[in-house]
Coordinates of C-alpha atoms in Angstrom, one line a residue:
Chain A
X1 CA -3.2 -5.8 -8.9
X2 CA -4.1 -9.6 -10.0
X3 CA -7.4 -9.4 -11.2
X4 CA -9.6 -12.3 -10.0
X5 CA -10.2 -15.6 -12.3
X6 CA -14.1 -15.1 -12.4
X7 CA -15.2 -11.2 -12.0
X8 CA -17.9 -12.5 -9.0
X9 CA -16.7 -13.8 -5.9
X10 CA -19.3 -16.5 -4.5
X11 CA -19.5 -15.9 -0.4
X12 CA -22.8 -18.1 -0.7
X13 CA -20.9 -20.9 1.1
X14 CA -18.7 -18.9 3.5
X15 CA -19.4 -17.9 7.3
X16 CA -16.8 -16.0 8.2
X17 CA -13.5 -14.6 6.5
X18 CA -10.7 -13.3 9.2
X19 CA -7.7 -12.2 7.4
X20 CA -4.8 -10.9 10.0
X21 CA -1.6 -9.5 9.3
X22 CA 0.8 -7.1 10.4
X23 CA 1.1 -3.6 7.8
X24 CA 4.3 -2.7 9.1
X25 CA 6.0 -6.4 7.5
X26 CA 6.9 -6.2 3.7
X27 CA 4.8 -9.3 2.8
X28 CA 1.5 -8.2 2.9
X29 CA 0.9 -6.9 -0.1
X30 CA -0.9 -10.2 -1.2
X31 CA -3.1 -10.4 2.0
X32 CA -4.0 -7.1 1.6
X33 CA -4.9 -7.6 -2.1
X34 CA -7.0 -10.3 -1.2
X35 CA -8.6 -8.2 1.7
X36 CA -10.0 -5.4 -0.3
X37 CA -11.4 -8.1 -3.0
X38 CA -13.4 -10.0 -0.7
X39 CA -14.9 -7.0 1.2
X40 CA -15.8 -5.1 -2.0
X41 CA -19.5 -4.6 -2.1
X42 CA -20.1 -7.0 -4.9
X43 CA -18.5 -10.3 -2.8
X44 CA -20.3 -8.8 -0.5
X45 CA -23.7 -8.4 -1.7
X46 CA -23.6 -12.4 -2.6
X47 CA -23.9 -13.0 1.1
X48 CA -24.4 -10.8 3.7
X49 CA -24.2 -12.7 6.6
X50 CA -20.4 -14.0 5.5
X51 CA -18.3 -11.8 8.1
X52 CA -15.0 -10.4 6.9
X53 CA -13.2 -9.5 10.1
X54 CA -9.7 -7.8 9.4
X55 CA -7.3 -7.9 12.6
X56 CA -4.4 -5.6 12.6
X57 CA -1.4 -6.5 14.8
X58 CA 1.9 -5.8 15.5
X59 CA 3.9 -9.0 16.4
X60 CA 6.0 -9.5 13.0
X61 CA 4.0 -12.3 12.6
X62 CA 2.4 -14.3 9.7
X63 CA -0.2 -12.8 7.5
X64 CA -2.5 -15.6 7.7
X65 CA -6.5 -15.9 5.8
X66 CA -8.6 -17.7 7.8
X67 CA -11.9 -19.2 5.9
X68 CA -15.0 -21.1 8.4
X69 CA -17.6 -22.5 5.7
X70 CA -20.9 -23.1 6.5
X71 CA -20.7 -27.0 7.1
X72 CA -17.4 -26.4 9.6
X73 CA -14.6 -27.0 6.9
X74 CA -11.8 -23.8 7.6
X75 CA -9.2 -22.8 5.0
X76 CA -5.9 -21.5 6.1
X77 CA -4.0 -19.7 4.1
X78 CA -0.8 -18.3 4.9
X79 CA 0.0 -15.5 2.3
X80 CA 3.7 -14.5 3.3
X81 CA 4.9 -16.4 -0.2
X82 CA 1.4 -16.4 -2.0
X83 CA 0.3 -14.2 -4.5
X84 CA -3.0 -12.5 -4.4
X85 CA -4.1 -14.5 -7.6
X86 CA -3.3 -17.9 -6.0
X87 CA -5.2 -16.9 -2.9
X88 CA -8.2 -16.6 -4.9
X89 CA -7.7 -19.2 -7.3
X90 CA -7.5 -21.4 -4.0
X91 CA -10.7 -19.9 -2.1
X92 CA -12.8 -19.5 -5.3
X93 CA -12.5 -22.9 -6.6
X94 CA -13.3 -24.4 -2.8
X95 CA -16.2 -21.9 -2.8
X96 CA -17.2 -23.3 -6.2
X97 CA -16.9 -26.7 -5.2
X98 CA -19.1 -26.2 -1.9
X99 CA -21.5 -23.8 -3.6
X100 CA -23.2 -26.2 -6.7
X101 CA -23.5 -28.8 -3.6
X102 CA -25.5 -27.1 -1.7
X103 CA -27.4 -26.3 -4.6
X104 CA -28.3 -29.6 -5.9
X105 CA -29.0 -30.8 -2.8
X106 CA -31.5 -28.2 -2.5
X107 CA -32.8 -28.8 -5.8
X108 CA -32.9 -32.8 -5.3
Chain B
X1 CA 1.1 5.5 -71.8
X2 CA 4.1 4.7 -72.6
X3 CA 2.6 2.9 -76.1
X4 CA 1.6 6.8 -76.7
X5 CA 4.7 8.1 -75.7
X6 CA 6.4 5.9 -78.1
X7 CA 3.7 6.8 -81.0
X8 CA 4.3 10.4 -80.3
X9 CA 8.0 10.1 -80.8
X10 CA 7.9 7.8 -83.3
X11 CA 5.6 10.6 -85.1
X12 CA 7.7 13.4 -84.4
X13 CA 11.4 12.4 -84.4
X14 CA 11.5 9.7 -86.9
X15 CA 13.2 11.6 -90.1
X16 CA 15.9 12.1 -87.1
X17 CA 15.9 8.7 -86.1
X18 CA 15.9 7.1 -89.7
X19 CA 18.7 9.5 -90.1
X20 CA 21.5 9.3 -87.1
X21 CA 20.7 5.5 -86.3
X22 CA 19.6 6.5 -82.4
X23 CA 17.9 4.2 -80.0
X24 CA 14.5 5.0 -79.6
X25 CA 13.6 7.8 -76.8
X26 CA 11.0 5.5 -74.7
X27 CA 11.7 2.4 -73.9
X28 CA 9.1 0.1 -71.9
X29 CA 11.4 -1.5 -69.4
X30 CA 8.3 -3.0 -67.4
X31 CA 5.5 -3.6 -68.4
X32 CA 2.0 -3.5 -66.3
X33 CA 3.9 -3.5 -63.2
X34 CA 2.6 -0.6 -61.0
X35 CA 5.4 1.7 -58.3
X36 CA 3.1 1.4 -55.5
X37 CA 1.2 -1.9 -54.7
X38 CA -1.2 -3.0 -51.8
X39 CA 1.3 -5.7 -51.4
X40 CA 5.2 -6.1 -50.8
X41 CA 6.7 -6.0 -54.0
X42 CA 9.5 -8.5 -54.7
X43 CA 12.8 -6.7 -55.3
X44 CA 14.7 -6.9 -58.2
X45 CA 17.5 -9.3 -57.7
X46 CA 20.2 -7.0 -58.1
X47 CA 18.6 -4.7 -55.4
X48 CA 18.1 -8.0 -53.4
X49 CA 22.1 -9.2 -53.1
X50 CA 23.2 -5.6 -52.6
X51 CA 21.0 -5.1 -49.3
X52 CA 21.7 -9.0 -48.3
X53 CA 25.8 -7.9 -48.7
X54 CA 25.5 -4.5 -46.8
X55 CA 24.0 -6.1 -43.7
X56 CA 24.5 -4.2 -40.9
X57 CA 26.8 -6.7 -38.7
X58 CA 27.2 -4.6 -34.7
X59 CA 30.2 -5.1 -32.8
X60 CA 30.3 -8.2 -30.7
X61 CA 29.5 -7.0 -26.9
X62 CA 32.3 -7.4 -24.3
X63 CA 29.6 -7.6 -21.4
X64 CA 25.9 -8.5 -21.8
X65 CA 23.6 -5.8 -21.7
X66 CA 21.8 -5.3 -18.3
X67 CA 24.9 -6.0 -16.1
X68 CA 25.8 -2.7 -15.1
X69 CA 23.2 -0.9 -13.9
X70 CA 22.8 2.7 -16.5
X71 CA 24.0 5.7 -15.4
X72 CA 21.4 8.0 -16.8
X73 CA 18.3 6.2 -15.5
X74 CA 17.9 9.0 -12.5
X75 CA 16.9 12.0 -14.9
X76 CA 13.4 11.1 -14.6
X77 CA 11.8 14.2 -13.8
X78 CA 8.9 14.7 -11.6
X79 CA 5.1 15.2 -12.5
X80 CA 4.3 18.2 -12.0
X81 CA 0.7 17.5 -10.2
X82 CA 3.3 15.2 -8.1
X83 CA 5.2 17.9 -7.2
X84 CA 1.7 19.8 -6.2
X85 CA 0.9 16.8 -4.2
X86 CA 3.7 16.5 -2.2
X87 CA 4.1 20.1 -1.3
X88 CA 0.3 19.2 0.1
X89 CA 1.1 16.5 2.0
X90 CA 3.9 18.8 3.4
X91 CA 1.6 21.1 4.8
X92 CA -0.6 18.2 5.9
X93 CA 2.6 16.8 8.1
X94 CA 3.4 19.9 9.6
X95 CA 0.4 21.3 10.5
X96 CA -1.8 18.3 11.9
X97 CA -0.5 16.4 14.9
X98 CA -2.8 13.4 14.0
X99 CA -2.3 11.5 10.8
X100 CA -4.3 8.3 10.7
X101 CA -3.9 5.4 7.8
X102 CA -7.2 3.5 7.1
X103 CA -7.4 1.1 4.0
X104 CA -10.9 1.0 2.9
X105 CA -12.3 -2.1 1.5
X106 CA -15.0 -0.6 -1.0
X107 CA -17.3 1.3 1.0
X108 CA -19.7 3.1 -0.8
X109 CA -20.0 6.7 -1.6
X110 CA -22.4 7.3 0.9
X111 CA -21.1 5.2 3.6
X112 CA -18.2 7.8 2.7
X113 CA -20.2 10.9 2.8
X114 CA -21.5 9.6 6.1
X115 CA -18.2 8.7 7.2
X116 CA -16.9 12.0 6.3
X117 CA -19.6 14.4 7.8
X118 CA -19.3 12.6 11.3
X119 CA -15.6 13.0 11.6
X120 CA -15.9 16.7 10.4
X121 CA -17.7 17.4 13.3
X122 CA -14.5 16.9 15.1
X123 CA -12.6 18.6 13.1
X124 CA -10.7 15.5 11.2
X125 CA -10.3 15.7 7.8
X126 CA -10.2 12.7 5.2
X127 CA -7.6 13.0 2.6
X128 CA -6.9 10.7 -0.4
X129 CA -3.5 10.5 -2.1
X130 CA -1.7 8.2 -4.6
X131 CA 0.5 5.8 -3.1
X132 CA 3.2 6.2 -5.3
X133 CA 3.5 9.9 -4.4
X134 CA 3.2 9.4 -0.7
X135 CA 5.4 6.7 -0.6
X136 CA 8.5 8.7 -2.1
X137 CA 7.4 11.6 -0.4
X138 CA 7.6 9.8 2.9
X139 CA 10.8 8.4 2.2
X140 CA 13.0 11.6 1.8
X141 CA 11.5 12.7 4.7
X142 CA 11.8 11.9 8.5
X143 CA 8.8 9.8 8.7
X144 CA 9.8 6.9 6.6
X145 CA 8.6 3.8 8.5
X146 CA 5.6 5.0 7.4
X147 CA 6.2 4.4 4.2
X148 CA 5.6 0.3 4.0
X149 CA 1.8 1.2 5.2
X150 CA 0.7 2.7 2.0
X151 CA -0.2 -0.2 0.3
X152 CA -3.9 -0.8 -1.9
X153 CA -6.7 1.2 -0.8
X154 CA -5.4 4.1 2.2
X155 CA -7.1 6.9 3.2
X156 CA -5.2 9.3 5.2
X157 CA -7.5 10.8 8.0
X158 CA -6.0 14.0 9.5
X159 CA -6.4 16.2 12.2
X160 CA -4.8 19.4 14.7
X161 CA -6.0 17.9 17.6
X162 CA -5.9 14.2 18.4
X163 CA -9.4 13.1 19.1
X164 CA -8.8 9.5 19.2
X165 CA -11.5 8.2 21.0
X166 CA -14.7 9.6 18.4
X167 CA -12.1 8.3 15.5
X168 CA -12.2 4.7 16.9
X169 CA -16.2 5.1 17.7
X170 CA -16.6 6.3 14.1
X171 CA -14.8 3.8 12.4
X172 CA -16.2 0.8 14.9
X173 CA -19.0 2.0 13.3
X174 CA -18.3 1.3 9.4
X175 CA -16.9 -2.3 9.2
X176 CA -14.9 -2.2 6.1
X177 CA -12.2 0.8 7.0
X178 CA -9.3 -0.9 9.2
X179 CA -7.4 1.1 11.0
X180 CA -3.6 0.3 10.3
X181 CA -1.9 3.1 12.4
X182 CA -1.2 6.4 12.9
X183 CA 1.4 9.3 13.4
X184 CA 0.6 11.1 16.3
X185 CA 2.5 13.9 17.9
X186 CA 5.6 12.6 15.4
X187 CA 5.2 8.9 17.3
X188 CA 4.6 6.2 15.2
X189 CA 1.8 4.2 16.5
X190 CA 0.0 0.9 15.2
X191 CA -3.3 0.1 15.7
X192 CA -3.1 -0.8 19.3
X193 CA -0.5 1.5 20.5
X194 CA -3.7 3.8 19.2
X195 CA -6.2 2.1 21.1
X196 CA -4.1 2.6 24.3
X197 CA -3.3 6.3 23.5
X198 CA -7.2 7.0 23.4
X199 CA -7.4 5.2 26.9
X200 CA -5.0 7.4 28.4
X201 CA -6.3 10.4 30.5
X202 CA -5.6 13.9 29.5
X203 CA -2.3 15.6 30.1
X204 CA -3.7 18.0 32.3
X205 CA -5.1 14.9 34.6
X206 CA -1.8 13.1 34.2
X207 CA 0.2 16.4 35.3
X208 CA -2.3 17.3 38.2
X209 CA -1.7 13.0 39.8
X210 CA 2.0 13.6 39.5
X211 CA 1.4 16.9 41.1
X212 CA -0.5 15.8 44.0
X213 CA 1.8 12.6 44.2
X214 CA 5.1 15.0 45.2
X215 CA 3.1 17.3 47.8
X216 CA 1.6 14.3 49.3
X217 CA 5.2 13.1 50.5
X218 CA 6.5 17.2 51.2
X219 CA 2.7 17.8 53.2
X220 CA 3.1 14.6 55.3
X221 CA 7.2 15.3 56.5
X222 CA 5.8 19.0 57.0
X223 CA 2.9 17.9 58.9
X224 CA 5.2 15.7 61.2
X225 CA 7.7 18.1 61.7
X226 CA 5.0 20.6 62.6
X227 CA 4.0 18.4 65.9
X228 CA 5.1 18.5 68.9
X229 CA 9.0 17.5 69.1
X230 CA 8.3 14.9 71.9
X231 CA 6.4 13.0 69.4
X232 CA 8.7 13.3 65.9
X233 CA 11.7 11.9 68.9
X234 CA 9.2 9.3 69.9
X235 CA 9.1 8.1 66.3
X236 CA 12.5 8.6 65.4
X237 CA 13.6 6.3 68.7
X238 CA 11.0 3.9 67.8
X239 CA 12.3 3.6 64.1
X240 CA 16.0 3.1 65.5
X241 CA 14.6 0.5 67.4
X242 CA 12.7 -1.2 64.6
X243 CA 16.4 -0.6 62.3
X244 CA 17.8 -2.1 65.3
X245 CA 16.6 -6.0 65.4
X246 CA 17.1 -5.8 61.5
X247 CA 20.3 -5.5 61.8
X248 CA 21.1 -7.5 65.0
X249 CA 19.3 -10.4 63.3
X250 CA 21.5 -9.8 60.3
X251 CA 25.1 -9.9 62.1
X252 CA 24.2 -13.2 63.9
X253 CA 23.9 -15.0 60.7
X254 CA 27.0 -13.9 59.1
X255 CA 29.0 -14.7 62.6
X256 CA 27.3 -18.3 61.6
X257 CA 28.3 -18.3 58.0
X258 CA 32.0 -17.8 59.4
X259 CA 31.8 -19.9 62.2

């Protein structure tokens, strides 16, 4: 299993994570990496109002990650060809970016 | 030492020496050089060109290795805690009709021990297995669609009798196990062919409709032939009539469609 960049995942910035995908397709391995990081009890314990929803279908469809921030912005991921460790590089550094914002603004 | 050696012969064998003419007995090839040194000792030239000659050169290959896949890869034998394993999860397949797959996202050990004590009460069971040794298990057997569920973090939660409904309330109630599907009855089911199975009434309430559906048509002809016959020929006439029009009103089109 990829292990993530930075050992804690900041959720500070994050309303709602819904991650869907289908288990019976071969490409969800990734998703469902990424799945099981972000609702370990140490993302979670950074946030706990951040929802991670996971929806389970059965369509053949798309494994798709979808990411509502606190100030609206929505990250779509769609982790058929992604890896688990590009996934998180990808959230993590948005997450980073948002995160240090809202921080210094507080601070200012 | 060898300064000694040398004394000590000199000493002792030198009225044979001064008289035959031989070569001295010791002779200090090298001096203050040690056998065994922290560091790799240079070899002596001679040694050097005779290792650098005898080189081992190995035939040039015909095909590049990794081409052809190797014959004797498949003599891996199994663990024997697999084999253990597997004969468990045999037993688990054949004796519970419900076999659910959950992948739990890092719930805690008490949200487990919760988890676990509520579904015990209905008799289901939560089993943990490595992947690796479900997935091959699951593949020589009949069940292998399975097999491409048993990815990351699965729980397996079994039971003899197929009490749905309190699984779904029980895990609705802990937010990090997902319910990716189950095997119920030997049926493959995802996770909303599962949701409809726990919707559907009983058998013995599904056999007891159908039942009730058949008399209902056998207890109405009975209960109209059982009538007085004057009224079953008043119905049958007035059913001829009603056939009747039908089919006067279907000739006089088709006389117009050939006309």
């Amino acid at each position: 299993m990829a292990a993530p960049s930075k050992s804690t995942l900041l959720l500070k910035s994050v309303k709602k994570i819904v991650v869907q995908f289908c288990p019976f397709e071969s490409n969800v391995r990734s998703t469902r990496e990424f799945l099981a990081l972000v609702g370990s009890e140490k993302a979670r314990s950074t946030n706990m109002n951040c929802e991670v929803i996971p929806v389970v279908k059965h369509d053949k469809s798309e494994p798709v990650i979808d990411v509502t921030y606190v100030d609206g912005e929505r990250l779509v991921m769609k982790g058929g060809r992604l890896t688990c460790s590009e996934m998180l590089n990808a959230f993590q550094s948005r997450c980073k970016d948002k995160d240090p914002q809202t921080l210094a603004g507080v601070k200012k | 030492m060898t300064y000694f050696l040398f004394n000590m012969a000199a000493t002792l064998c030198v009225p044979l020496l001064r008289n035959q003419g031989w070569l001295p007995l010791v002779q200090s090839v090298r001096h203050g050089s040690k056998a065994v040194t922290r560091h790799r000792k240079p070899l002596h030239i001679l040694k050097q060109k005779l290792l650098a000659v005898t080189e081992y050169i190995p035939p040039a290959r015909v095909v590049p290795p990794g081409v052809y896949p190797s014959q004797n890869k498949q003599v891996q034998e199994e663990n024997g805690f697999a084999l253990l394993l597997k004969k468990d999860l045999n037993k688990v397949f054949e004796e519970c009709r419900m076999i659910a797959v959950v992948q739990r996202n890092a719930s805690s050990a008490e949200d487990m021990l919760v988890l676990k004590h509520r579904l015990f009460k209905h008799g289901i069971r939560i089993k943990f297995f490595p992947n690796q040794v479900t997935r091959s298990f699951l593949i020589n057997s009949v069940y292998s669609n399975m097999a491409p569920l048993f990815i990351g973090p699965t729980v397996l939660f079994v039971s003899k009798e197929p009490k749905v409904k309190e699984m779904l309330s029980a895990l609705r109630a802990s937010p990090q196990m997902t319910l990716l599907g189950a095997c119920i009855d030997n049926t493959l089911l995802s996770a909303q062919g599962v949701v409809s199975y726990s919707k559907l009434p009983s058998m013995t309430i599904v056999q007891g409709e159908l039942v009730s559906g058949f008399t209902m048509l056998t207890s109405r002809t009975a209960s109209m032939l059982q009538r007085h016959p004057a009224h079953l020929s008043a119905l049958l006439q007035q059913y001829i009539k009603q056939q009747s029009p039908d089919k006067d009103a279907e000739v006089v089109p088709k006389a117009e469609e050939a006309t």
